[in-house]
Coordinates of C-alpha atoms in Angstrom, one line a residue:
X1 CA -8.3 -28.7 -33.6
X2 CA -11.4 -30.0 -32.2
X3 CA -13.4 -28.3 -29.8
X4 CA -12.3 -30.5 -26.6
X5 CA -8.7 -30.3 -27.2
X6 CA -9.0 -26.4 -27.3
X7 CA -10.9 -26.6 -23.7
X8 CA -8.1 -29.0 -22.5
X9 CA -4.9 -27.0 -23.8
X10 CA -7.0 -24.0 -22.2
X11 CA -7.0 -25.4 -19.0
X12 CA -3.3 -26.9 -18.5
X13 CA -3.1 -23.4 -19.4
X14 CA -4.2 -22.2 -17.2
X15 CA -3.4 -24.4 -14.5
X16 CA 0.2 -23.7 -15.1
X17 CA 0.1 -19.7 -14.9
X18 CA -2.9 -19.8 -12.1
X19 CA -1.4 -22.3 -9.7
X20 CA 2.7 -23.5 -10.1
X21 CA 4.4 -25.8 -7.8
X22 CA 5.2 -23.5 -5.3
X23 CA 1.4 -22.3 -4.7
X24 CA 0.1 -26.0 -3.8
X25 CA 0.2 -25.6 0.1
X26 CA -2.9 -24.9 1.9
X27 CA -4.8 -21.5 2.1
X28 CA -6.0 -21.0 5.7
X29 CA -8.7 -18.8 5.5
X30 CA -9.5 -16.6 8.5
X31 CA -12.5 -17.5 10.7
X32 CA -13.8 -15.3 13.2
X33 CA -15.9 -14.0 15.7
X34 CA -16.8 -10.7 14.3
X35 CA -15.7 -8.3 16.8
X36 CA -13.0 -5.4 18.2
X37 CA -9.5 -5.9 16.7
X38 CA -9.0 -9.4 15.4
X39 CA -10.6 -11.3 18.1
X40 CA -11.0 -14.5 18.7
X41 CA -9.4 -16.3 15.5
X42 CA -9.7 -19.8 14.8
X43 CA -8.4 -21.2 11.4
X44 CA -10.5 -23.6 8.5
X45 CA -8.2 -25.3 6.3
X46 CA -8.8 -24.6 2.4
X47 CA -7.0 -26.7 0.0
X48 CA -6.3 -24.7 -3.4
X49 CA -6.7 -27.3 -5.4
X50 CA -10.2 -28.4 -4.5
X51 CA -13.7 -27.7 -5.1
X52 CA -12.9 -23.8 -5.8
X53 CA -10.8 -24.3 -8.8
X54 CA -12.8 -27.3 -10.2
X55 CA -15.5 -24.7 -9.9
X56 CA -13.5 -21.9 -11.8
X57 CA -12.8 -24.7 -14.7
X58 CA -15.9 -25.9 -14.8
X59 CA -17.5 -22.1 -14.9
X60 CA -14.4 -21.4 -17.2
X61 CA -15.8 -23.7 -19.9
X62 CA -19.2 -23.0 -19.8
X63 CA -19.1 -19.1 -19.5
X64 CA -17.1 -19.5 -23.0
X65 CA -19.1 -21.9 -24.3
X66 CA -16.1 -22.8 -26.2
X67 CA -15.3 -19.9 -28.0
X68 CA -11.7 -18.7 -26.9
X69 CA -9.4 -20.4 -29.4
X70 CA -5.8 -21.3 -28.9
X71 CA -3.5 -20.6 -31.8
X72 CA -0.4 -21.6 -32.3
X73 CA 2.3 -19.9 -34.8
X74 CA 5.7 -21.6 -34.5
X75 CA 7.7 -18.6 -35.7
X76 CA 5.7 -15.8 -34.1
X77 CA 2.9 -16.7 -31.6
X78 CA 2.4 -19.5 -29.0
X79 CA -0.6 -17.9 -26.8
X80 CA -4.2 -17.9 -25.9
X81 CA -5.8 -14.6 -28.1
X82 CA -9.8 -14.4 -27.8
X83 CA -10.6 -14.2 -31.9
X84 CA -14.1 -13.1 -31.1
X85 CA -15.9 -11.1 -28.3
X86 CA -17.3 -12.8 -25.6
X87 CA -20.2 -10.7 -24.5
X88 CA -21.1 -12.3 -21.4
X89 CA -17.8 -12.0 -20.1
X90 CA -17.1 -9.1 -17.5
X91 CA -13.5 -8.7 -19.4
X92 CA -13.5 -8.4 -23.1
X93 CA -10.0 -9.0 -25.2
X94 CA -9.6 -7.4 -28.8
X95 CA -6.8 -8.4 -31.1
X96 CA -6.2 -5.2 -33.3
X97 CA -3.3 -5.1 -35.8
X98 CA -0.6 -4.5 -33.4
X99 CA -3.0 -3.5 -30.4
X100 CA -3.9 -5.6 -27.7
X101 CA -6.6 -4.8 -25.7
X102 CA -8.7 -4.8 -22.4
X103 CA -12.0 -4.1 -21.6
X104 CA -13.7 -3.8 -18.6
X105 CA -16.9 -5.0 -19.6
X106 CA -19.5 -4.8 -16.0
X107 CA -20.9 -1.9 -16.6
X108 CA -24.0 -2.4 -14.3
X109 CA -21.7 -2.3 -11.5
X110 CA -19.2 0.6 -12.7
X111 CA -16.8 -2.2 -13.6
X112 CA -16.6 -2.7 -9.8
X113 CA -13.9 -5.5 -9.6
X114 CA -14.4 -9.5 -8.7
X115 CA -12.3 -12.6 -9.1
X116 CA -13.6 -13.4 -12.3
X117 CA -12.5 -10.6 -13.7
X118 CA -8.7 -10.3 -12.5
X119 CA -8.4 -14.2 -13.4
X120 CA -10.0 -13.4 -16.7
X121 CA -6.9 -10.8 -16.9
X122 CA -4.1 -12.2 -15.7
X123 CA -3.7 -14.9 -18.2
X124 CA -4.4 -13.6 -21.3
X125 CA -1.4 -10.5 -19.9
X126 CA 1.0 -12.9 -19.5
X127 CA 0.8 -14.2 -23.0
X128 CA 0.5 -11.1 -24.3
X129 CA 3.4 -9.7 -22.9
X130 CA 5.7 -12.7 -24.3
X131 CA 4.2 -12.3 -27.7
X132 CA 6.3 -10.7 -30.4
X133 CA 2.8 -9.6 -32.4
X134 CA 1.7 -8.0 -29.1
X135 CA 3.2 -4.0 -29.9
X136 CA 1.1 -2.6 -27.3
X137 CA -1.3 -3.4 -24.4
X138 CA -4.4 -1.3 -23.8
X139 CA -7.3 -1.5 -20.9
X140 CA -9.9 1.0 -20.8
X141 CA -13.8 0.3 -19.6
X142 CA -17.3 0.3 -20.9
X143 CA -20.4 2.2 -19.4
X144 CA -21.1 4.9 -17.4
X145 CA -18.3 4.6 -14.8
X146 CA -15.8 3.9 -18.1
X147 CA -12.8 2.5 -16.3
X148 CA -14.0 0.8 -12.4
X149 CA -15.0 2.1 -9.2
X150 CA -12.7 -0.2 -7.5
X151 CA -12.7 -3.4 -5.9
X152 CA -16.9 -5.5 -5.4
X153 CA -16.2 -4.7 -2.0
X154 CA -19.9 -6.3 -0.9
X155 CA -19.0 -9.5 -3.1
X156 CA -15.5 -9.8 -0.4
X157 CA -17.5 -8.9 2.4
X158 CA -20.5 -11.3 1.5
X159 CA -17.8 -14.2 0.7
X160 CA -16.1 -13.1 3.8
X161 CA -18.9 -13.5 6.3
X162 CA -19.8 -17.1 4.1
X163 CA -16.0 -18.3 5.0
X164 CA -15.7 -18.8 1.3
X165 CA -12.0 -18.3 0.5
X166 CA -12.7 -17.0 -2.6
X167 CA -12.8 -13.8 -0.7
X168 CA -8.6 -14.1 0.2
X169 CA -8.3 -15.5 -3.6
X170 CA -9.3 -12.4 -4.9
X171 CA -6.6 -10.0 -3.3
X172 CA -3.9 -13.1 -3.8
X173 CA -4.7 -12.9 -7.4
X174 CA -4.8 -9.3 -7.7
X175 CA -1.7 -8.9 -6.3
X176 CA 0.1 -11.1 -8.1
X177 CA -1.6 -9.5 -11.3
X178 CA -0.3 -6.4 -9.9
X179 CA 3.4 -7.6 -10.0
X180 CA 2.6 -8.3 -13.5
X181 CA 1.5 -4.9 -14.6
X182 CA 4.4 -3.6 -13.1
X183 CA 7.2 -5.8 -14.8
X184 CA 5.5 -6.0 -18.0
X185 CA 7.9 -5.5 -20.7
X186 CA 5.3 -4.6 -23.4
X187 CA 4.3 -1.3 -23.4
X188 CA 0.6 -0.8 -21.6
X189 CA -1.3 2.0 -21.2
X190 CA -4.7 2.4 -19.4
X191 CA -7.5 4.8 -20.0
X192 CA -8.9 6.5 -17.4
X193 CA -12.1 8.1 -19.1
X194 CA -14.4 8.0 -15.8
X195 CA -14.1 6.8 -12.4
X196 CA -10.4 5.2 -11.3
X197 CA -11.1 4.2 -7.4
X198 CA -9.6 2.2 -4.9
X199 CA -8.4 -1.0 -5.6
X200 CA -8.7 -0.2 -9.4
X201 CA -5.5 1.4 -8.9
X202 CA -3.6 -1.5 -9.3
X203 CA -4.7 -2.0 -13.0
X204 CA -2.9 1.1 -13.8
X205 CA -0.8 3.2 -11.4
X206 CA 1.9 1.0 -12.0
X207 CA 1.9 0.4 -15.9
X208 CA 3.7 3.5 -16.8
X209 CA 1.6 5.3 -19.4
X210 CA -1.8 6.6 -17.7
X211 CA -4.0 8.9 -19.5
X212 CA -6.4 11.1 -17.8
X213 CA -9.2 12.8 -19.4
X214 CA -11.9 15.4 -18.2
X215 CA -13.9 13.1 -16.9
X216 CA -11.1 11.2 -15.0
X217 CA -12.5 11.1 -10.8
X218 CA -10.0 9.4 -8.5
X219 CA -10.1 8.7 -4.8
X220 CA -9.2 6.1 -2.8
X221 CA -12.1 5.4 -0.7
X222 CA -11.2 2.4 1.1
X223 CA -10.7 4.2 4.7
X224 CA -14.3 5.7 4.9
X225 CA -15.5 2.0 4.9
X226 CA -13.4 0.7 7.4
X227 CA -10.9 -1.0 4.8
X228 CA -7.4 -0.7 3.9
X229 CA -5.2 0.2 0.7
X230 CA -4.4 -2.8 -1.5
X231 CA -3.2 -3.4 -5.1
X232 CA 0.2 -2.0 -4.2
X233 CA -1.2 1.5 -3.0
X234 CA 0.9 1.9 -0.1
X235 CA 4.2 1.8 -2.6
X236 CA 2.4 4.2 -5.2
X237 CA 0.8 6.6 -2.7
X238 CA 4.0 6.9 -0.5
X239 CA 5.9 8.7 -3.5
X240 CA 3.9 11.4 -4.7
X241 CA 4.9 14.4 -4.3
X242 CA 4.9 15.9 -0.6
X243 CA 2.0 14.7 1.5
X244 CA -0.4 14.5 -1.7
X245 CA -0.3 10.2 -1.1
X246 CA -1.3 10.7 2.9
X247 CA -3.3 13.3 2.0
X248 CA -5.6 11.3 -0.2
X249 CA -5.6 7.5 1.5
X250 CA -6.9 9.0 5.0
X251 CA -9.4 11.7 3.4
X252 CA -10.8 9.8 0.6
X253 CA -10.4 13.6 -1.6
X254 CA -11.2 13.4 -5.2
X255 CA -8.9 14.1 -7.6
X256 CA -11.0 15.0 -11.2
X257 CA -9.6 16.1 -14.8
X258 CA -6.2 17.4 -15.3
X259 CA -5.6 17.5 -11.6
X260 CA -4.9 13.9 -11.8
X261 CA -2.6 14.3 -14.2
X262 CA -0.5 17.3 -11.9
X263 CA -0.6 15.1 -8.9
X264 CA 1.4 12.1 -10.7
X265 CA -1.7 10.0 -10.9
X266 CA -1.8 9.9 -14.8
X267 CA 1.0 10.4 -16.8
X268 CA -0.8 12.1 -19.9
X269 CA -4.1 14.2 -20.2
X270 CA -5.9 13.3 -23.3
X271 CA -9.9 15.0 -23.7
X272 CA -12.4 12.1 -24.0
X273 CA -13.3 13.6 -27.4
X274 CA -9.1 12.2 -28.9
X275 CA -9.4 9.2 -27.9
X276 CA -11.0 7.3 -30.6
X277 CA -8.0 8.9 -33.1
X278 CA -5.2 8.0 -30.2
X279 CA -6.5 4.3 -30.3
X280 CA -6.3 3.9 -34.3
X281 CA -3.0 5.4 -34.1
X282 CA -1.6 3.1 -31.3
X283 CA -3.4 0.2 -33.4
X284 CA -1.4 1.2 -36.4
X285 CA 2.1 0.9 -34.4
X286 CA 4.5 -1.5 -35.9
X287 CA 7.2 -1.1 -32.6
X288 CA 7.1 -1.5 -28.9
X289 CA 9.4 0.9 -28.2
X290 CA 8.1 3.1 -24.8
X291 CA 9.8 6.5 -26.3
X292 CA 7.8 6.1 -29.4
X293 CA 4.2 5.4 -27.6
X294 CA 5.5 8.5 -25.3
X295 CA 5.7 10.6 -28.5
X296 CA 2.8 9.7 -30.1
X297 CA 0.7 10.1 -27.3
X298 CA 1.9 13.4 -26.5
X299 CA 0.6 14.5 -29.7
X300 CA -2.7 13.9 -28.5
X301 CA -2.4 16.0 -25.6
X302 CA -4.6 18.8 -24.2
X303 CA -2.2 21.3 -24.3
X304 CA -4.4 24.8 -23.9
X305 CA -3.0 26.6 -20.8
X306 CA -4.0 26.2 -17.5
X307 CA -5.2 28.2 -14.7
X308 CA -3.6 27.0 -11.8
X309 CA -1.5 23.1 -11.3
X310 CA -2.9 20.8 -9.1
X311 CA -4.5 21.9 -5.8
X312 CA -4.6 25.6 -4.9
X313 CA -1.1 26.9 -3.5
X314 CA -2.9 27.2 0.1
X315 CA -4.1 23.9 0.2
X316 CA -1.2 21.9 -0.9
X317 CA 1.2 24.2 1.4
X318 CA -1.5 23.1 4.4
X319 CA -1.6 19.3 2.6
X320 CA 2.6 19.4 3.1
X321 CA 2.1 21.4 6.6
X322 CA -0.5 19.1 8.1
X323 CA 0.1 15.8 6.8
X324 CA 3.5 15.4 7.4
X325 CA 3.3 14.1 11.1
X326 CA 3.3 10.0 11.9
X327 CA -0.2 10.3 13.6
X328 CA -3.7 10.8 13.4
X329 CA -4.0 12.9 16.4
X330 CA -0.9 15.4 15.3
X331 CA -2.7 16.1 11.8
X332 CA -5.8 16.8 13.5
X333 CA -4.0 19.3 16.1
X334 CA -1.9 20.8 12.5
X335 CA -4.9 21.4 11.0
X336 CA -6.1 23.0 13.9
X337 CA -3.4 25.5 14.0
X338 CA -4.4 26.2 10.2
X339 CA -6.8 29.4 9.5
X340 CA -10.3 28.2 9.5
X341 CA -11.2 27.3 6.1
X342 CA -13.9 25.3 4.2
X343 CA -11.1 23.1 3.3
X344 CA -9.8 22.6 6.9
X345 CA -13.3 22.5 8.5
X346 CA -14.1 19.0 5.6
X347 CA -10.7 17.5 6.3
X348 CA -11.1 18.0 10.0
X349 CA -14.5 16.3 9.4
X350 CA -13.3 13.2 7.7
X351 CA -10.3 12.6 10.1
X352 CA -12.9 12.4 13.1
X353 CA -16.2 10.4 10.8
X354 CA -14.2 7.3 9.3
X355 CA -12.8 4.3 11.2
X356 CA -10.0 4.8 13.3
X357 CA -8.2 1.9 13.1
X358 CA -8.4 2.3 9.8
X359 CA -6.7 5.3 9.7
X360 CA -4.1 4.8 12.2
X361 CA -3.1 1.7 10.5
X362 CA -3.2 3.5 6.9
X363 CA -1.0 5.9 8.2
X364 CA 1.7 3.6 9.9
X365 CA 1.3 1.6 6.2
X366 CA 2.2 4.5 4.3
X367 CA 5.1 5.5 6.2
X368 CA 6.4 2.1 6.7
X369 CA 6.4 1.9 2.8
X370 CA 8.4 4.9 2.1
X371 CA 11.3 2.4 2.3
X372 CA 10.4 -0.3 1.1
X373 CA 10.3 -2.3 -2.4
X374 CA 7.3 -3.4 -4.4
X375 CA 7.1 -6.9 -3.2
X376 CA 7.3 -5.7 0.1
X377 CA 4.4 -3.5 0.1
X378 CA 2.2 -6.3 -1.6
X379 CA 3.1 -9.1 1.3
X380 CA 2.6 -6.1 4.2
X381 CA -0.8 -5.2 2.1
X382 CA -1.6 -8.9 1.6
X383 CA -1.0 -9.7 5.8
X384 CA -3.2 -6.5 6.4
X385 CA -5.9 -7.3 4.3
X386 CA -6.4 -10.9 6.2
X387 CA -6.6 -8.8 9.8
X388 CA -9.0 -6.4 8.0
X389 CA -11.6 -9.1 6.5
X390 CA -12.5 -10.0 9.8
X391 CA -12.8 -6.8 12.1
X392 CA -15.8 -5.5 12.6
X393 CA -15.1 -2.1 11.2
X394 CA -14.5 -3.9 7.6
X395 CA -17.9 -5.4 8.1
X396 CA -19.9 -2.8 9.7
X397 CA -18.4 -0.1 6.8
X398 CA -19.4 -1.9 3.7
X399 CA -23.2 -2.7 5.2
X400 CA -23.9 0.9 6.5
X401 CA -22.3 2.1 3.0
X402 CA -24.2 -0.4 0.7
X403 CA -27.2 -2.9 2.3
X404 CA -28.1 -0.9 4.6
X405 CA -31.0 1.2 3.5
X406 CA -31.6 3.7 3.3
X407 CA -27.6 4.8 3.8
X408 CA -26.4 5.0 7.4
X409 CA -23.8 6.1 9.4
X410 CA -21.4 3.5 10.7
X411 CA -21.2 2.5 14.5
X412 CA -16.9 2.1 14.3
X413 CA -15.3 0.0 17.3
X414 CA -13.9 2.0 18.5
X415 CA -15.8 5.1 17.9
X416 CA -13.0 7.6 18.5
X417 CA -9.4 7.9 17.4
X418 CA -8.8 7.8 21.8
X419 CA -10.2 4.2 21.8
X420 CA -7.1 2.7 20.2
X421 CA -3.6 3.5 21.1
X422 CA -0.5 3.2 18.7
X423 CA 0.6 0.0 20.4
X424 CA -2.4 -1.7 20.1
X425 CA -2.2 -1.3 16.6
X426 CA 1.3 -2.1 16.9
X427 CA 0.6 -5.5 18.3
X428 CA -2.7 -5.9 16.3
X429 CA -1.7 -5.2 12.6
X430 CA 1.8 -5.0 12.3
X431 CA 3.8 -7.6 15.0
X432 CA 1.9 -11.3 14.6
X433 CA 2.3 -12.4 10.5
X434 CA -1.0 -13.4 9.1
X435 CA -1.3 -17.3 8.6
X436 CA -1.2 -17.2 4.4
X437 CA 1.7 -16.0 2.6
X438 CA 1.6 -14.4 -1.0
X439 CA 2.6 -15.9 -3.4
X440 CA 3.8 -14.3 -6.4
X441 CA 4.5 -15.2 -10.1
X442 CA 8.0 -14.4 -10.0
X443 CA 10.6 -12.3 -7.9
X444 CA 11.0 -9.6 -9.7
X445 CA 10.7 -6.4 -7.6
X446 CA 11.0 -2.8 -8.1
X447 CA 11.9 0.3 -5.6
X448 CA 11.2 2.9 -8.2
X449 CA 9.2 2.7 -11.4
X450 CA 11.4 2.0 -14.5
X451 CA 9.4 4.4 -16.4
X452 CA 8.3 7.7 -14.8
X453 CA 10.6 9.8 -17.2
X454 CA 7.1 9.6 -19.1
X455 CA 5.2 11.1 -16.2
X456 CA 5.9 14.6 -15.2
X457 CA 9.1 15.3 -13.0
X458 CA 8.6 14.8 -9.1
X459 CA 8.9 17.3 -6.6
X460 CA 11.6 15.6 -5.1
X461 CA 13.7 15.2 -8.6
X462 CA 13.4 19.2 -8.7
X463 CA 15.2 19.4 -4.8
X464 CA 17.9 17.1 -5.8
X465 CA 18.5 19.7 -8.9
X466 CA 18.4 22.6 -6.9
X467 CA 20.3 21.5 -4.1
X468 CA 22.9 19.7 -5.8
X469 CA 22.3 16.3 -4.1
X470 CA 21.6 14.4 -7.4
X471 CA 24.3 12.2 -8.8
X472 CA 24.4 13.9 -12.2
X473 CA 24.6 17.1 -10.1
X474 CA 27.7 16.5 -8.6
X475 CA 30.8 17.4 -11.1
X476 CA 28.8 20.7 -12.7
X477 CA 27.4 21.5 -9.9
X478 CA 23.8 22.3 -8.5
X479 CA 21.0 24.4 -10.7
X480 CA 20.6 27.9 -9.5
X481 CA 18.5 29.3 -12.0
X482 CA 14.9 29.4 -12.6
X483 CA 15.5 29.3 -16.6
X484 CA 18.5 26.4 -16.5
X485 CA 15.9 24.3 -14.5
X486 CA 13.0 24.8 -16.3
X487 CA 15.6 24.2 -19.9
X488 CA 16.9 20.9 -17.6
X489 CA 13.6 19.2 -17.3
X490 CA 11.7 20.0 -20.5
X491 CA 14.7 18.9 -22.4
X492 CA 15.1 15.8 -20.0
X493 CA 11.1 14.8 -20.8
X494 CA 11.8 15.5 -24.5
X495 CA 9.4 18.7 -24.6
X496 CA 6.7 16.9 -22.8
X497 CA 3.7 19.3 -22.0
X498 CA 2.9 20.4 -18.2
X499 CA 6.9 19.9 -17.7
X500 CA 7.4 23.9 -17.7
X501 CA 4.5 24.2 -15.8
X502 CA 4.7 21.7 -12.8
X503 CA 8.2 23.0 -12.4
X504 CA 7.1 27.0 -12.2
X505 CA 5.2 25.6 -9.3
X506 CA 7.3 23.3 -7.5
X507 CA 9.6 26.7 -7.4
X508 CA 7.0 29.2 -6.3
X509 CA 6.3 26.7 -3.3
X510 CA 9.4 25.4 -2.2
X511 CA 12.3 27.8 -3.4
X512 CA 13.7 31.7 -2.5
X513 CA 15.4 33.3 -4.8
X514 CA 18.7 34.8 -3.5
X515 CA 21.4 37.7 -4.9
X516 CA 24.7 35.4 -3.9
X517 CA 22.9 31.9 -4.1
X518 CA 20.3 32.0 -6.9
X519 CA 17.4 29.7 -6.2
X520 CA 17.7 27.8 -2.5
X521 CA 15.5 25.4 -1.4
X522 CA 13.2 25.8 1.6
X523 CA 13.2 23.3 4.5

């Protein structure tokens, strides 16, 4: 096929994944006086099919220079593969027996996320995932920070401030690449050998296998800069286990290793030092089936035993304790009631430095998303994030974080959690819809994930056990016994390592054990 036919089946291509019939309206893109709240907002009309997609086709073509190939097999393949790597691309594609694969590939910026990138993704995923070759779908990262540090947060905010609405493209795109990832029907899995922040999280919280090593670090950062949860974080975070998700949006707290992997973050912890093997072996699979990938990857994992699961018993109790209140202001006060500790004194400390919009409206997110579906959380994450990219909080975070130099400390507006009342955030996030709608790939939605029998068992799976409020509980009754639940659940997860011991916790925390009633469950 000659070289310009390639480039012109590329683009219809992509013009027909990237931007269907029902995305042609206009974008407005917000423009504002940068100030308090949303201020004074006046609206500059965008058209989506004008000069900022000519530009991504034109800069399509000549960051290529040609070289992705379109191949066509009538019986088995009809998709865009990559046959070679493209090494100024920030997204690399391998082709590998079976094995598909991702790789972030922007190293000297920690794999930090930008438009580029997810529309370098999203693609390529999609044909993937309809391929019958296709037996498997990897993404892991190059470099230091091996997966990403999160979203180029000064790349929005420098967009942002130009009124380039590139800046709104990227979260529309992401988040309809997050759908994808979620409703993929070929297994993925992401590696998480380094950092896994912020808006990275929708590349792999909701793929369901996730493999932590010992040099997995998560957080979710996004409050301390005066920014809010995207990617789908708000549905994610709102069912771990207890408080864990509020815990970690509105302090920013690390999570490193195999802790990840105890706080339902990762679904598998593999050492760094496995990997290599675990990718030949996936490569060599000749099936998509998720219960075979689960097997073979929990050959692979680190199974030596552990000294404690997840946080420290006191911390998580004060975590549940502390956390579990609909305000800013009523955590503070719990953790004040807590005994004086070093952890209480830095959580204290972080509740009272970041932004306090951003926390308030966090918060309200979070719990708002405790009932609601996938889609859902994407369009309420999708109208926040258009408030957000032009308050003055957004803007004065990211420049004290990262052009300000050296480092300072940011002037918030308001300064204080007291400055800002629940009904003006009420009335300033959550009651007037933004002006763009998201628009996704398709409408298919989730309330749970399809998949977590791969991840360890929730906290809240173990309560329906032991108080008998699951369906399957309900003609043999509840599980009274420490020994019949821990047998329940490692049989249920087909042996699966950390099942035995997740569970030996859950009941230390949360149960008594009583003469006439066996186990009970604590309030």
């Amino acid at each position: 096929m000659p070289r310009y036919e390639e480039i012109a089946v590329l683009i219809e291509y992509m013009d027909a994944l990237l931007f269907p019939a029902s995305q042609t309206k206009e974008l407005n893109y917000l423009n504002n006086e940068i100030k308090y709240g949303i201020g004074n907002t006046k609206f500059a009309d965008v058209k989506l099919s004008g000069t900022v997609y000519n530009r991504f086709r034109i800069s399509l073509v000549k960051r290529n220079n040609i070289t992705p190939i379109y191949t066509r097999s009538i019986s088995t393949e009809t998709h865009l593969h990559f046959e070679d790597d493209l090494p100024e691309t920030h997204v690399l594609h391998r082709k590998l027996s079976g094995a598909r694969m991702f790789i972030l590939n922007r190293p000297e910026k920690l794999n930090a996320l930008n438009l580029e990138m997810i529309r370098n993704i999203g693609p390529q995923l999609k044909a993937w995932d309809v391929s019958k070759l296709a037996k498997v779908i990897l993404m892991k990262g190059v470099g230091k920070g091996k997966f990403s540090v999160g979203d180029d947060i000064l790349d929005v905010l420098t967009r942002a401030k130009a009124k380039d609405p590139d800046a709104l493209y990227f979260f529309q795109d992401k988040f309809r690449l997050v759908q994808m990832i979620a409703t993929l029907q070929t297994p993925f899995v992401a590696v998480l050998d380094g950092y896994a922040l912020g808006g990275a999280l929708g590349l792999f919280v909701h793929g369901p296998f996730r493999i932590a090593t010992e040099k997995t670090i998560f957080a979710t950062p996004e409050v301390s800069l005066g920014a809010f949860l995207n990617s789908g974080s708000s549905f994610y975070l709102s069912r771990l286990d207890g408080e864990i998700g509020p815990y970690l949006a509105l302090t920013g707290d690390r999570l490193e290793g195999i802790d990840a992997f105890y706080a339902g973050i990762a679904t598998h912890y593999i050492p760094s030092s496995r990997l290599a093997a675990l990718e030949d072996r996936l490569i060599d699979l000749e099936t998509s089936e998720h219960e075979i990938i689960q097997r073979v990857l929990e050959k692979f994992v680190d199974k030596k035993p552990v000294e404690r699961v997840g946080f420290p018993k006191e911390i998580r109790e004060s975590i549940d304790r502390c956390f579990a209140f609909d305000t800013v202001e009523e955590i503070l006060a719990a953790l004040e009631r807590e005994k004086s500790t070093k952890w209480t004194r830095e959580t204290k400390q972080r509740l009272t430095t970041f932004s306090p919009t951003s926390l308030k409206v966090t918060l309200k997110a979070l719990r708002k998303a405790r009932n609601m579906s996938l889609v859902q959380c994407l369009n309420m994450e999708f109208d926040l994030i258009q408030k957000f990219l032009v308050t003055r909080d957004f803007h004065e975070g990211v420049e004290a974080a990262f052009t300000s130099k050296p480092r300072r400390k940011p002037q918030w507006q308001p300064p204080q959690l007291t400055g800002i009342s629940k009904d003006d955030i009420d009335q300033l996030y959550f009651s007037d819809p933004s002006p763009n709608d998201l628009a996704l790939p398709s409408k298919m939605d989730l309330r749970s994930y399809p998949y977590s029998r791969f991840a360890l068992p929730s906290e809240e799976e173990v309560r329906l056990a032991i108080t008998g409020d699951g369906p399957e509980f309900k003609m043999e009754g509840r599980l009274k016994e420490e020994d019949e639940i821990i047998s329940w659940f490692v049989n249920g997860h087909k042996g699966k390592w950390g099942v035995r011991e997740k569970i030996l916790d859950i009941i230390d925390r949360k149960t008594v054990s009583t003469e006439e009633e066996g186990l009970v469950w604590l309030p």
